[in-house]
Amino acid sequence: MKRTSNILVFAALAGGALLAACNTGENHRKPGRIYMPDMYDSRAYEFYSPRLAGLKPVEGTVKRGELLPYHVKEGDTALANTIKNPLTNITEADLAEAKRIYNIYCGICHGTNLDGNGPLYKGGEGPFPAAPANLAAGGPKAHLTQGRLFYVMTYGWNTMGSYASQLDREQRWKIAAYIKSVQGEKIVPAPDAAPVTETASPAASDGDTTQVKE
Amino acid sequence: MTGPALKGVQERWPSGELLHQWIRNSAAVLATGNEYATNLYNEYNKQAMPAFPSFTDEDIDNILAYIAQESTKEQGGAQAGTGAAAGGAAQDSGDNSLLFGIITLVLAIVALILMQINSNLNKLAADKEGVATPEPVPFYRNKAYIALGIVVLFIVGGYFTINGAIGLGRQKGYMPEQPIHYSHKVHVGMNQINCLYCHAGAEKSKHAMIPSENICMNCHKAISEYTGPDLFTAEGKKINGTAEIQKLYDYVGWDPQQQQYTKPGRPIEWTRIHTLPDHVYFNHSQHVVAGKQQCQTCHGPIQDMDEVHQFAELSMGWCINCHRTTKVQFAENKYYSIFEKFHQEVKDGKIDSVTVEMVGGTECQKCHY
């Protein structure tokens, strides 16, 4: 009887010490242990699996609710200049949202005032060596059309890279409209215009998808 | 956020006099049309700060001195090393329990010795009076002692067993070495890049997304050297920032001299830190867009981390706790418009706020399905 309980005690202690060793504590370079890895790691396709990371959407497909693809090829700026914004009835709310996105993705270089002096440049003091384009009204880039702004956001220009992986097409068009609206162009139609849903309705986008099939 | 961080508040305000007035009665300063005050007021959604008319100048000076002192302290801590903040709290409680443990042990030993002395004296007294006493049993064969020892061992062993078992699958504090020493402190803290700039998926998808390399190259096409303050690993090894940027160029195949891509790129295999088991569903966009949570709520002070470590427990208890206490931003949030009953009750003043739990945030199948 005494022997059994002693064995039990030592087993409990040894097991406890072993489990405690798995518990990695603070600032550890190694991850902790997991139990039942088959319940922990996904067997279904998941985003961070090495096979699937960094894949692009299948060619010729459009996500539900997404705008139609943009067919201007890189380098064709003459055509890009003429493309009109497909978002025809942008509301004040859209512009407010566009301002928020602009401040996150563009304002870091081009400045929240569009003056080309964002926190990364800071008049030459920041880490970014080249002066970002001044997009403000009356500035050298104020003549760019929305189509051209969209083109630059899609493919990049000079030192600026493409933002197509961060901003979807609708967000890029909204930003183009926002930039023009800050430059003084009238974007929002007359206030009596019917309110517009923020994203294209699923039904409409279904129609879009069928159009895209080639 | 309700108001601005108070760190460095004295440097920010145009004059100390004005700051005193502002603290005592912010509405009065706003009424004068001061530009800085108005901007501040607008920036924080026109949330008025309560007036504190009872504060004397001395009170306010004391508060400001405290803020100044804390501000410098924080800077000192940040220079000393990384990850110290997270360790601090746990360290304190650990020290205390160790102290109590030692005291308990000492007292137990003293009690044991006293008991031994007592029994010895009893025996001596009995011998002197000529009363025959049975041969004493040595303590290691004394049944009471053995039983006590077993119970103590069971408790101690059980404690470690349970603790170890709970710790399985939890990685709080996990700070792996990444292929490139990417410092969030430099990018987010010093250069003010928004989290969403790189983790653009946090608003749109289940995943916040590890940024692809083209996002790094948005800036690093032009920024090829690191000129900021010295960087150190958690072990105190000095990091050459420019060499780390060169590592990025090697991955993407960019030649900074020719200013073009000369080699095919290959992916950077970042080590994943925050991970949830497959049987838990977690969606970033749900928490960021509908729930309007800050990244820092779960990921901690990322903007101060050179190397990222897992800040939160990410255990089920941790999730549930937050769901029980967090108040849903109910007003002006289209996502919750279907909860008409709660909206009505809020309007009628029956309840003052709605927690995540009340809208089903602790139902099993919300996260496990």
mmCIF file of N, CA and C in Angstrom, chain A residues 60-160:
data_model
loop_
_atom_site.group_PDB
_atom_site.id
_atom_site.type_symbol
_atom_site.label_atom_id
_atom_site.label_comp_id
_atom_site.label_asym_id
_atom_site.label_seq_id
_atom_site.Cartn_x
_atom_site.Cartn_y
_atom_site.Cartn_z
ATOM 1 N N GLY A 60 -9.029 36.135 -64.466
ATOM 2 C CA GLY A 60 -10.348 36.268 -65.070
ATOM 3 C C GLY A 60 -11.508 36.113 -64.111
ATOM 4 N N THR A 61 -11.249 36.101 -62.807
ATOM 5 C CA THR A 61 -12.354 36.003 -61.859
ATOM 6 C C THR A 61 -12.512 37.330 -61.130
ATOM 7 N N VAL A 62 -13.731 37.592 -60.705
ATOM 8 C CA VAL A 62 -14.017 38.805 -59.944
ATOM 9 C C VAL A 62 -14.701 38.383 -58.658
ATOM 10 N N LYS A 63 -14.224 38.931 -57.551
ATOM 11 C CA LYS A 63 -14.807 38.634 -56.243
ATOM 12 C C LYS A 63 -16.219 39.207 -56.184
ATOM 13 N N ARG A 64 -17.076 38.575 -55.416
ATOM 14 C CA ARG A 64 -18.426 39.123 -55.247
ATOM 15 C C ARG A 64 -18.353 40.541 -54.713
ATOM 16 N N GLY A 65 -19.123 41.429 -55.291
ATOM 17 C CA GLY A 65 -19.176 42.798 -54.789
ATOM 18 C C GLY A 65 -18.007 43.653 -55.242
ATOM 19 N N GLU A 66 -17.096 43.078 -56.026
ATOM 20 C CA GLU A 66 -15.933 43.842 -56.449
ATOM 21 C C GLU A 66 -16.209 44.540 -57.770
ATOM 22 N N LEU A 67 -15.464 45.606 -58.038
ATOM 23 C CA LEU A 67 -15.611 46.301 -59.314
ATOM 24 C C LEU A 67 -15.035 45.456 -60.446
ATOM 25 N N LEU A 68 -15.424 45.800 -61.655
ATOM 26 C CA LEU A 68 -14.908 45.079 -62.820
ATOM 27 C C LEU A 68 -13.404 45.291 -62.967
ATOM 28 N N PRO A 69 -12.725 44.345 -63.591
ATOM 29 C CA PRO A 69 -11.270 44.483 -63.735
ATOM 30 C C PRO A 69 -10.899 45.698 -64.570
ATOM 31 N N TYR A 70 -9.669 46.085 -64.403
ATOM 32 C CA TYR A 70 -9.127 47.262 -65.068
ATOM 33 C C TYR A 70 -8.219 46.743 -66.170
ATOM 34 N N HIS A 71 -8.516 47.119 -67.406
ATOM 35 C CA HIS A 71 -7.826 46.457 -68.513
ATOM 36 C C HIS A 71 -6.694 47.267 -69.116
ATOM 37 N N VAL A 72 -6.444 48.456 -68.583
ATOM 38 C CA VAL A 72 -5.362 49.264 -69.153
ATOM 39 C C VAL A 72 -4.035 48.595 -68.826
ATOM 40 N N LYS A 73 -3.194 48.423 -69.851
ATOM 41 C CA LYS A 73 -1.904 47.768 -69.633
ATOM 42 C C LYS A 73 -0.914 48.772 -69.047
ATOM 43 N N GLU A 74 0.102 48.227 -68.384
ATOM 44 C CA GLU A 74 1.107 49.095 -67.803
ATOM 45 C C GLU A 74 1.854 49.836 -68.920
ATOM 46 N N GLY A 75 1.987 51.144 -68.774
ATOM 47 C CA GLY A 75 2.681 51.943 -69.776
ATOM 48 C C GLY A 75 1.739 52.715 -70.674
ATOM 49 N N ASP A 76 0.484 52.298 -70.722
ATOM 50 C CA ASP A 76 -0.467 52.947 -71.626
ATOM 51 C C ASP A 76 -1.121 54.134 -70.918
ATOM 52 N N THR A 77 -0.334 55.146 -70.610
ATOM 53 C CA THR A 77 -0.862 56.253 -69.825
ATOM 54 C C THR A 77 -1.858 57.094 -70.616
ATOM 55 N N ALA A 78 -1.701 57.122 -71.962
ATOM 56 C CA ALA A 78 -2.626 57.921 -72.762
ATOM 57 C C ALA A 78 -4.043 57.406 -72.604
ATOM 58 N N LEU A 79 -4.189 56.071 -72.632
ATOM 59 C CA LEU A 79 -5.512 55.482 -72.433
ATOM 60 C C LEU A 79 -5.962 55.682 -70.984
ATOM 61 N N ALA A 80 -5.024 55.485 -70.055
ATOM 62 C CA ALA A 80 -5.368 55.601 -68.636
ATOM 63 C C ALA A 80 -5.951 56.972 -68.317
ATOM 64 N N ASN A 81 -5.401 58.024 -68.952
ATOM 65 C CA ASN A 81 -5.882 59.374 -68.682
ATOM 66 C C ASN A 81 -7.359 59.532 -68.996
ATOM 67 N N THR A 82 -7.857 58.765 -69.968
ATOM 68 C CA THR A 82 -9.225 58.974 -70.434
ATOM 69 C C THR A 82 -10.242 58.142 -69.677
ATOM 70 N N ILE A 83 -9.772 57.177 -68.875
ATOM 71 C CA ILE A 83 -10.729 56.293 -68.199
ATOM 72 C C ILE A 83 -11.507 57.089 -67.155
ATOM 73 N N LYS A 84 -12.811 56.889 -67.149
ATOM 74 C CA LYS A 84 -13.657 57.601 -66.181
ATOM 75 C C LYS A 84 -13.858 56.747 -64.943
ATOM 76 N N ASN A 85 -14.112 57.405 -63.835
ATOM 77 C CA ASN A 85 -14.380 56.705 -62.587
ATOM 78 C C ASN A 85 -15.696 55.946 -62.696
ATOM 79 N N PRO A 86 -15.668 54.607 -62.526
ATOM 80 C CA PRO A 86 -16.919 53.848 -62.634
ATOM 81 C C PRO A 86 -17.882 54.109 -61.478
ATOM 82 N N LEU A 87 -17.372 54.650 -60.376
ATOM 83 C CA LEU A 87 -18.261 54.985 -59.257
ATOM 84 C C LEU A 87 -18.904 56.322 -59.584
ATOM 85 N N THR A 88 -20.094 56.290 -60.152
ATOM 86 C CA THR A 88 -20.656 57.526 -60.679
ATOM 87 C C THR A 88 -21.366 58.347 -59.628
ATOM 88 N N ASN A 89 -21.865 57.709 -58.580
ATOM 89 C CA ASN A 89 -22.513 58.537 -57.561
ATOM 90 C C ASN A 89 -21.853 58.355 -56.205
ATOM 91 N N ILE A 90 -20.798 59.083 -56.049
ATOM 92 C CA ILE A 90 -20.034 59.045 -54.796
ATOM 93 C C ILE A 90 -20.696 59.994 -53.799
ATOM 94 N N THR A 91 -20.852 59.499 -52.574
ATOM 95 C CA THR A 91 -21.513 60.318 -51.555
ATOM 96 C C THR A 91 -20.470 60.950 -50.633
ATOM 97 N N GLU A 92 -20.959 61.826 -49.771
ATOM 98 C CA GLU A 92 -20.076 62.432 -48.775
ATOM 99 C C GLU A 92 -19.466 61.358 -47.885
ATOM 100 N N ALA A 93 -20.280 60.335 -47.555
ATOM 101 C CA ALA A 93 -19.776 59.257 -46.707
ATOM 102 C C ALA A 93 -18.637 58.523 -47.404
ATOM 103 N N ASP A 94 -18.776 58.331 -48.716
ATOM 104 C CA ASP A 94 -17.707 57.683 -49.476
ATOM 105 C C ASP A 94 -16.432 58.503 -49.407
ATOM 106 N N LEU A 95 -16.593 59.814 -49.535
ATOM 107 C CA LEU A 95 -15.407 60.671 -49.502
ATOM 108 C C LEU A 95 -14.758 60.651 -48.127
ATOM 109 N N ALA A 96 -15.593 60.585 -47.080
ATOM 110 C CA ALA A 96 -15.035 60.513 -45.730
ATOM 111 C C ALA A 96 -14.242 59.218 -45.567
ATOM 112 N N GLU A 97 -14.810 58.133 -46.085
ATOM 113 C CA GLU A 97 -14.113 56.845 -46.034
ATOM 114 C C GLU A 97 -12.821 56.922 -46.857
ATOM 115 N N ALA A 98 -12.922 57.558 -48.042
ATOM 116 C CA ALA A 98 -11.737 57.686 -48.895
ATOM 117 C C ALA A 98 -10.661 58.497 -48.194
ATOM 118 N N LYS A 99 -11.082 59.509 -47.450
ATOM 119 C CA LYS A 99 -10.098 60.322 -46.718
ATOM 120 C C LYS A 99 -9.372 59.459 -45.688
ATOM 121 N N ARG A 100 -10.145 58.610 -45.023
ATOM 122 C CA ARG A 100 -9.541 57.734 -44.018
ATOM 123 C C ARG A 100 -8.521 56.806 -44.678
ATOM 124 N N ILE A 101 -8.913 56.207 -45.814
ATOM 125 C CA ILE A 101 -7.979 55.289 -46.483
ATOM 126 C C ILE A 101 -6.782 56.067 -47.012
ATOM 127 N N TYR A 102 -7.058 57.242 -47.579
ATOM 128 C CA TYR A 102 -5.959 58.054 -48.112
ATOM 129 C C TYR A 102 -4.943 58.338 -47.006
ATOM 130 N N ASN A 103 -5.441 58.719 -45.820
ATOM 131 C CA ASN A 103 -4.526 59.074 -44.741
ATOM 132 C C ASN A 103 -3.677 57.886 -44.299
ATOM 133 N N ILE A 104 -4.249 56.677 -44.408
ATOM 134 C CA ILE A 104 -3.474 55.497 -44.010
ATOM 135 C C ILE A 104 -2.436 55.152 -45.077
ATOM 136 N N TYR A 105 -2.894 55.037 -46.332
ATOM 137 C CA TYR A 105 -2.037 54.443 -47.361
ATOM 138 C C TYR A 105 -1.253 55.486 -48.156
ATOM 139 N N CYS A 106 -1.798 56.677 -48.327
ATOM 140 C CA CYS A 106 -1.137 57.675 -49.178
ATOM 141 C C CYS A 106 -0.504 58.769 -48.335
ATOM 142 N N GLY A 107 -1.226 59.156 -47.247
ATOM 143 C CA GLY A 107 -0.789 60.296 -46.453
ATOM 144 C C GLY A 107 0.579 60.102 -45.840
ATOM 145 N N ILE A 108 0.997 58.855 -45.664
ATOM 146 C CA ILE A 108 2.299 58.593 -45.045
ATOM 147 C C ILE A 108 3.428 59.214 -45.881
ATOM 148 N N CYS A 109 3.250 59.302 -47.204
ATOM 149 C CA CYS A 109 4.242 59.972 -48.058
ATOM 150 C C CYS A 109 3.703 61.306 -48.588
ATOM 151 N N HIS A 110 2.486 61.289 -49.161
ATOM 152 C CA HIS A 110 1.984 62.474 -49.840
ATOM 153 C C HIS A 110 1.401 63.494 -48.865
ATOM 154 N N GLY A 111 1.354 63.146 -47.596
ATOM 155 C CA GLY A 111 0.883 64.097 -46.598
ATOM 156 C C GLY A 111 -0.634 64.118 -46.538
ATOM 157 N N THR A 112 -1.160 64.311 -45.331
ATOM 158 C CA THR A 112 -2.611 64.331 -45.200
ATOM 159 C C THR A 112 -3.200 65.587 -45.833
ATOM 160 N N ASN A 113 -2.363 66.598 -46.114
ATOM 161 C CA ASN A 113 -2.859 67.784 -46.828
ATOM 162 C C ASN A 113 -2.614 67.680 -48.324
ATOM 163 N N LEU A 114 -2.140 66.519 -48.794
ATOM 164 C CA LEU A 114 -1.835 66.284 -50.204
ATOM 165 C C LEU A 114 -0.662 67.130 -50.696
ATOM 166 N N ASP A 115 0.138 67.668 -49.776
ATOM 167 C CA ASP A 115 1.198 68.582 -50.193
ATOM 168 C C ASP A 115 2.513 67.865 -50.452
ATOM 169 N N GLY A 116 2.500 66.548 -50.478
ATOM 170 C CA GLY A 116 3.725 65.809 -50.755
ATOM 171 C C GLY A 116 4.716 65.850 -49.612
ATOM 172 N N ASN A 117 4.222 66.091 -48.398
ATOM 173 C CA ASN A 117 5.133 66.215 -47.265
ATOM 174 C C ASN A 117 4.627 65.394 -46.089
ATOM 175 N N GLY A 118 4.558 64.076 -46.289
ATOM 176 C CA GLY A 118 4.072 63.191 -45.237
ATOM 177 C C GLY A 118 5.159 62.892 -44.221
ATOM 178 N N PRO A 119 4.791 62.150 -43.159
ATOM 179 C CA PRO A 119 5.740 61.864 -42.084
ATOM 180 C C PRO A 119 6.997 61.131 -42.560
ATOM 181 N N LEU A 120 6.923 60.383 -43.664
ATOM 182 C CA LEU A 120 8.115 59.664 -44.113
ATOM 183 C C LEU A 120 9.096 60.604 -44.811
ATOM 184 N N TYR A 121 8.619 61.756 -45.309
ATOM 185 C CA TYR A 121 9.511 62.677 -46.009
ATOM 186 C C TYR A 121 9.887 63.860 -45.112
ATOM 187 N N LYS A 122 8.893 64.445 -44.480
ATOM 188 C CA LYS A 122 9.095 65.535 -43.509
ATOM 189 C C LYS A 122 10.033 66.614 -44.041
ATOM 190 N N GLY A 123 9.805 67.063 -45.253
ATOM 191 C CA GLY A 123 10.642 68.122 -45.806
ATOM 192 C C GLY A 123 12.101 67.723 -45.948
ATOM 193 N N GLY A 124 12.362 66.424 -46.116
ATOM 194 C CA GLY A 124 13.730 65.976 -46.320
ATOM 195 C C GLY A 124 14.367 65.396 -45.069
ATOM 196 N N GLU A 125 13.686 65.555 -43.909
ATOM 197 C CA GLU A 125 14.260 65.034 -42.666
ATOM 198 C C GLU A 125 13.931 63.569 -42.451
ATOM 199 N N GLY A 126 12.848 63.118 -43.045
ATOM 200 C CA GLY A 126 12.411 61.742 -42.838
ATOM 201 C C GLY A 126 13.321 60.772 -43.561
ATOM 202 N N PRO A 127 13.058 59.473 -43.367
ATOM 203 C CA PRO A 127 13.925 58.477 -43.994
ATOM 204 C C PRO A 127 13.771 58.401 -45.514
ATOM 205 N N PHE A 128 12.629 58.871 -46.048
ATOM 206 C CA PHE A 128 12.409 58.727 -47.483
ATOM 207 C C PHE A 128 13.169 59.821 -48.220
ATOM 208 N N PRO A 129 14.100 59.444 -49.118
ATOM 209 C CA PRO A 129 14.982 60.455 -49.709
ATOM 210 C C PRO A 129 14.341 61.298 -50.813
ATOM 211 N N ALA A 130 13.390 60.720 -51.562
ATOM 212 C CA ALA A 130 12.840 61.452 -52.700
ATOM 213 C C ALA A 130 11.566 62.161 -52.290
ATOM 214 N N ALA A 131 11.378 63.384 -52.787
ATOM 215 C CA ALA A 131 10.182 64.140 -52.428
ATOM 216 C C ALA A 131 8.965 63.518 -53.110
ATOM 217 N N PRO A 132 7.930 63.132 -52.356
ATOM 218 C CA PRO A 132 6.719 62.596 -52.975
ATOM 219 C C PRO A 132 5.969 63.697 -53.735
ATOM 220 N N ALA A 133 5.178 63.277 -54.717
ATOM 221 C CA ALA A 133 4.478 64.250 -55.557
ATOM 222 C C ALA A 133 3.531 65.095 -54.724
ATOM 223 N N ASN A 134 3.491 66.373 -55.071
ATOM 224 C CA ASN A 134 2.574 67.299 -54.420
ATOM 225 C C ASN A 134 1.241 67.244 -55.174
ATOM 226 N N LEU A 135 0.209 66.744 -54.493
ATOM 227 C CA LEU A 135 -1.076 66.551 -55.164
ATOM 228 C C LEU A 135 -2.049 67.689 -54.883
ATOM 229 N N ALA A 136 -1.602 68.692 -54.146
ATOM 230 C CA ALA A 136 -2.533 69.732 -53.708
ATOM 231 C C ALA A 136 -3.018 70.578 -54.890
ATOM 232 N N ALA A 137 -4.113 71.284 -54.651
ATOM 233 C CA ALA A 137 -4.680 72.137 -55.693
ATOM 234 C C ALA A 137 -3.647 73.154 -56.150
ATOM 235 N N GLY A 138 -3.560 73.357 -57.461
ATOM 236 C CA GLY A 138 -2.595 74.317 -57.985
ATOM 237 C C GLY A 138 -1.188 73.760 -58.076
ATOM 238 N N GLY A 139 -0.970 72.542 -57.548
ATOM 239 C CA GLY A 139 0.353 71.934 -57.587
ATOM 240 C C GLY A 139 0.644 71.358 -58.960
ATOM 241 N N PRO A 140 1.858 70.809 -59.122
ATOM 242 C CA PRO A 140 2.270 70.298 -60.430
ATOM 243 C C PRO A 140 1.447 69.096 -60.889
ATOM 244 N N LYS A 141 0.811 68.387 -59.952
ATOM 245 C CA LYS A 141 0.076 67.172 -60.344
ATOM 246 C C LYS A 141 -1.432 67.406 -60.346
ATOM 247 N N ALA A 142 -1.857 68.627 -60.169
ATOM 248 C CA ALA A 142 -3.289 68.882 -60.018
ATOM 249 C C ALA A 142 -4.058 68.616 -61.305
ATOM 250 N N HIS A 143 -3.346 68.579 -62.447
ATOM 251 C CA HIS A 143 -4.061 68.377 -63.707
ATOM 252 C C HIS A 143 -4.356 66.906 -63.970
ATOM 253 N N LEU A 144 -3.795 65.978 -63.196
ATOM 254 C CA LEU A 144 -4.005 64.554 -63.466
ATOM 255 C C LEU A 144 -5.481 64.187 -63.326
ATOM 256 N N THR A 145 -5.953 63.377 -64.260
ATOM 257 C CA THR A 145 -7.350 62.959 -64.181
ATOM 258 C C THR A 145 -7.502 61.838 -63.163
ATOM 259 N N GLN A 146 -8.747 61.540 -62.805
ATOM 260 C CA GLN A 146 -8.990 60.423 -61.888
ATOM 261 C C GLN A 146 -8.469 59.129 -62.488
ATOM 262 N N GLY A 147 -8.646 58.992 -63.828
ATOM 263 C CA GLY A 147 -8.179 57.781 -64.500
ATOM 264 C C GLY A 147 -6.677 57.626 -64.342
ATOM 265 N N ARG A 148 -5.950 58.724 -64.459
ATOM 266 C CA ARG A 148 -4.501 58.660 -64.331
ATOM 267 C C ARG A 148 -4.102 58.366 -62.887
ATOM 268 N N LEU A 149 -4.792 58.986 -61.938
ATOM 269 C CA LEU A 149 -4.485 58.715 -60.531
ATOM 270 C C LEU A 149 -4.687 57.234 -60.227
ATOM 271 N N PHE A 150 -5.782 56.687 -60.770
ATOM 272 C CA PHE A 150 -6.052 55.269 -60.563
ATOM 273 C C PHE A 150 -4.937 54.423 -61.176
ATOM 274 N N TYR A 151 -4.499 54.825 -62.369
ATOM 275 C CA TYR A 151 -3.421 54.102 -63.046
ATOM 276 C C TYR A 151 -2.163 54.090 -62.174
ATOM 277 N N VAL A 152 -1.830 55.244 -61.620
ATOM 278 C CA VAL A 152 -0.606 55.329 -60.808
ATOM 279 C C VAL A 152 -0.738 54.467 -59.558
ATOM 280 N N MET A 153 -1.925 54.486 -58.944
ATOM 281 C CA MET A 153 -2.112 53.644 -57.756
ATOM 282 C C MET A 153 -2.034 52.167 -58.113
ATOM 283 N N THR A 154 -2.454 51.835 -59.327
ATOM 284 C CA THR A 154 -2.489 50.430 -59.727
ATOM 285 C C THR A 154 -1.106 49.918 -60.097
ATOM 286 N N TYR A 155 -0.357 50.705 -60.867
ATOM 287 C CA TYR A 155 0.924 50.212 -61.375
ATOM 288 C C TYR A 155 2.126 50.875 -60.719
ATOM 289 N N GLY A 156 1.917 51.953 -60.006
ATOM 290 C CA GLY A 156 3.045 52.682 -59.446
ATOM 291 C C GLY A 156 3.595 53.666 -60.457
ATOM 292 N N TRP A 157 4.461 54.552 -60.007
ATOM 293 C CA TRP A 157 5.037 55.571 -60.881
ATOM 294 C C TRP A 157 6.366 55.993 -60.280
ATOM 295 N N ASN A 158 7.416 55.974 -61.068
ATOM 296 C CA ASN A 158 8.753 56.283 -60.561
ATOM 297 C C ASN A 158 9.053 55.450 -59.312
ATOM 298 N N THR A 159 9.316 56.128 -58.190
ATOM 299 C CA THR A 159 9.681 55.405 -56.969
ATOM 300 C C THR A 159 8.474 54.794 -56.280
ATOM 301 N N MET A 160 7.307 55.312 -56.586
ATOM 302 C CA MET A 160 6.108 54.794 -55.923
ATOM 303 C C MET A 160 5.758 53.409 -56.465
#
